[in-house]
Amino acid sequence: MTLLYIKAFHLFFMVAWMAGIFYLPRLFIYHTLTNNQAVKDQFKVMERRLWFFITPFAILTLILGIWLITLYGAQWFAAAHWLHIKLALVSVLYVYHIYLFFIMRAFAKDENKHSAKFYRFLNESPVLIVLAIIGLAVVKYV
């Protein structure tokens, strides 16, 4: 029963984290498109608050995921080839999360170097990774 609760919370925190991961680059798009400094300053606040709001969700997702792997055991982990691919993709999302932090810092210093088109691509790219992660977790086949 404990396993199911851990899995439920793992999924909850992952969904909350992904909501923020999908929204933060959208804020970057809007931030890029404005020339009004007051609006830019408001976006800086929103971006910082969102990043620091979703980061605990990313950490809890990771902790609970590791806990689940521990509960299933080393033998299961060695045999779960789908999970190895999933973990590689999840690692990409954590790198993406950290990359968003560096972008946010550049915006905070008014040093944005990218276009709105770049941020649109950045906003949409993790969707395919999340689809693959969910597919692997549900189907468990590779």
Coordinates of C-alpha atoms in Angstrom, one line a residue:
M1 CA 0.0 0.0 0.0
T2 CA 2.9 2.4 0.8
L3 CA 4.2 1.9 -2.7
L4 CA 1.0 3.1 -4.2
Y5 CA 1.0 6.3 -2.1
I6 CA 4.6 7.0 -3.0
K7 CA 3.8 6.4 -6.7
A8 CA 0.7 8.7 -6.4
F9 CA 2.8 11.5 -4.8
H10 CA 5.6 11.0 -7.4
L11 CA 3.0 11.5 -10.2
F12 CA 1.4 14.5 -8.5
F13 CA 4.8 16.3 -8.0
M14 CA 5.8 15.4 -11.6
V15 CA 2.6 16.9 -13.0
A16 CA 3.0 20.1 -10.9
W17 CA 6.7 20.4 -12.0
M18 CA 5.7 19.9 -15.7
A19 CA 3.0 22.6 -15.5
G20 CA 5.7 25.1 -14.4
I21 CA 8.3 23.7 -16.9
F22 CA 5.7 24.3 -19.7
Y23 CA 4.7 27.8 -18.5
L24 CA 8.1 29.3 -17.7
P25 CA 9.3 29.5 -21.3
R26 CA 5.9 31.0 -22.2
L27 CA 6.8 33.8 -19.8
F28 CA 10.1 34.2 -21.6
I29 CA 8.3 34.6 -24.9
Y30 CA 6.1 37.4 -23.5
H31 CA 9.1 38.9 -21.8
T32 CA 11.0 39.0 -25.1
L33 CA 8.1 40.7 -26.9
T34 CA 7.7 43.7 -24.6
N35 CA 9.7 46.9 -24.7
N36 CA 8.1 48.4 -21.6
Q37 CA 10.6 48.2 -18.7
A38 CA 7.8 48.1 -16.1
V39 CA 6.3 45.1 -17.8
K40 CA 9.8 43.5 -18.1
D41 CA 10.3 44.0 -14.4
Q42 CA 7.0 42.3 -13.6
F43 CA 8.0 39.4 -15.8
K44 CA 11.3 39.1 -13.9
V45 CA 9.3 38.7 -10.7
M46 CA 6.9 36.2 -12.2
E47 CA 9.7 34.1 -13.7
R48 CA 11.7 34.0 -10.5
R49 CA 8.7 33.1 -8.4
L50 CA 7.6 30.4 -10.8
W51 CA 11.1 28.8 -11.0
F52 CA 11.5 28.7 -7.2
F53 CA 7.9 27.5 -6.8
I54 CA 8.4 24.5 -9.2
T55 CA 11.9 23.6 -8.1
P56 CA 10.7 21.8 -4.9
F57 CA 8.4 19.8 -7.1
A58 CA 11.3 18.7 -9.2
I59 CA 13.2 17.7 -6.1
L60 CA 10.3 15.8 -4.6
T61 CA 9.7 14.0 -7.9
L62 CA 13.3 12.9 -7.9
I63 CA 13.3 11.8 -4.2
L64 CA 10.1 9.8 -4.6
G65 CA 11.3 8.3 -7.9
I66 CA 14.5 7.1 -6.2
W67 CA 12.4 5.8 -3.3
L68 CA 10.2 3.8 -5.7
I69 CA 13.3 2.3 -7.3
T70 CA 14.6 1.4 -3.9
L71 CA 11.4 -0.3 -2.9
Y72 CA 11.2 -2.3 -6.2
G73 CA 14.8 -3.5 -5.6
A74 CA 18.1 -3.8 -7.4
Q75 CA 17.1 -6.9 -9.3
W76 CA 14.0 -5.3 -10.7
F77 CA 16.0 -2.2 -11.6
A78 CA 18.6 -4.2 -13.5
A79 CA 15.9 -6.0 -15.5
A80 CA 13.8 -2.8 -16.2
H81 CA 15.5 -1.7 -19.4
W82 CA 12.6 0.7 -20.1
L83 CA 13.4 2.5 -16.8
H84 CA 17.0 3.1 -17.9
I85 CA 15.8 4.9 -21.0
K86 CA 13.2 6.8 -18.9
L87 CA 15.8 7.9 -16.4
A88 CA 18.0 9.2 -19.3
L89 CA 15.1 11.2 -20.5
V90 CA 14.3 12.5 -17.0
S91 CA 17.9 13.6 -16.7
V92 CA 17.4 15.7 -19.9
L93 CA 14.4 17.4 -18.1
Y94 CA 16.5 18.2 -15.1
V95 CA 19.2 19.7 -17.3
Y96 CA 16.4 21.6 -19.1
H97 CA 15.1 22.8 -15.7
I98 CA 18.6 24.1 -14.8
Y99 CA 19.0 25.7 -18.2
L100 CA 15.8 27.6 -17.6
F101 CA 17.4 29.0 -14.4
F102 CA 20.3 30.4 -16.4
I103 CA 17.9 32.0 -18.9
M104 CA 15.9 33.5 -16.0
R105 CA 19.1 35.0 -14.6
A106 CA 19.9 36.5 -18.0
F107 CA 16.5 38.1 -18.2
A108 CA 16.9 39.4 -14.6
K109 CA 20.1 41.3 -15.8
D110 CA 18.3 42.4 -19.0
E111 CA 20.8 40.3 -21.0
N112 CA 18.4 38.2 -23.1
K113 CA 20.2 37.0 -26.2
H114 CA 17.4 35.0 -27.8
S115 CA 14.3 35.7 -29.9
A116 CA 10.7 34.9 -29.1
K117 CA 10.9 32.1 -31.8
F118 CA 13.7 30.5 -29.8
Y119 CA 11.6 30.5 -26.7
R120 CA 8.6 29.1 -28.6
F121 CA 10.8 26.1 -29.6
L122 CA 12.1 25.8 -26.1
N123 CA 8.6 25.9 -24.8
E124 CA 7.4 23.0 -27.0
S125 CA 10.4 20.8 -27.0
P126 CA 10.0 19.0 -23.6
V127 CA 6.5 17.9 -24.6
L128 CA 7.9 15.0 -26.7
I129 CA 10.3 14.0 -23.9
V130 CA 7.4 13.9 -21.4
L131 CA 5.4 11.9 -23.9
A132 CA 8.2 9.4 -24.2
I133 CA 8.7 9.2 -20.4
I134 CA 5.0 8.6 -19.8
G135 CA 4.8 6.0 -22.6
L136 CA 7.8 4.1 -21.1
A137 CA 6.4 4.2 -17.6
V138 CA 3.0 3.0 -18.7
V139 CA 3.9 0.4 -21.3
K140 CA 7.2 -0.7 -19.7
Y141 CA 8.5 -2.1 -22.9
V142 CA 11.9 -1.8 -24.6

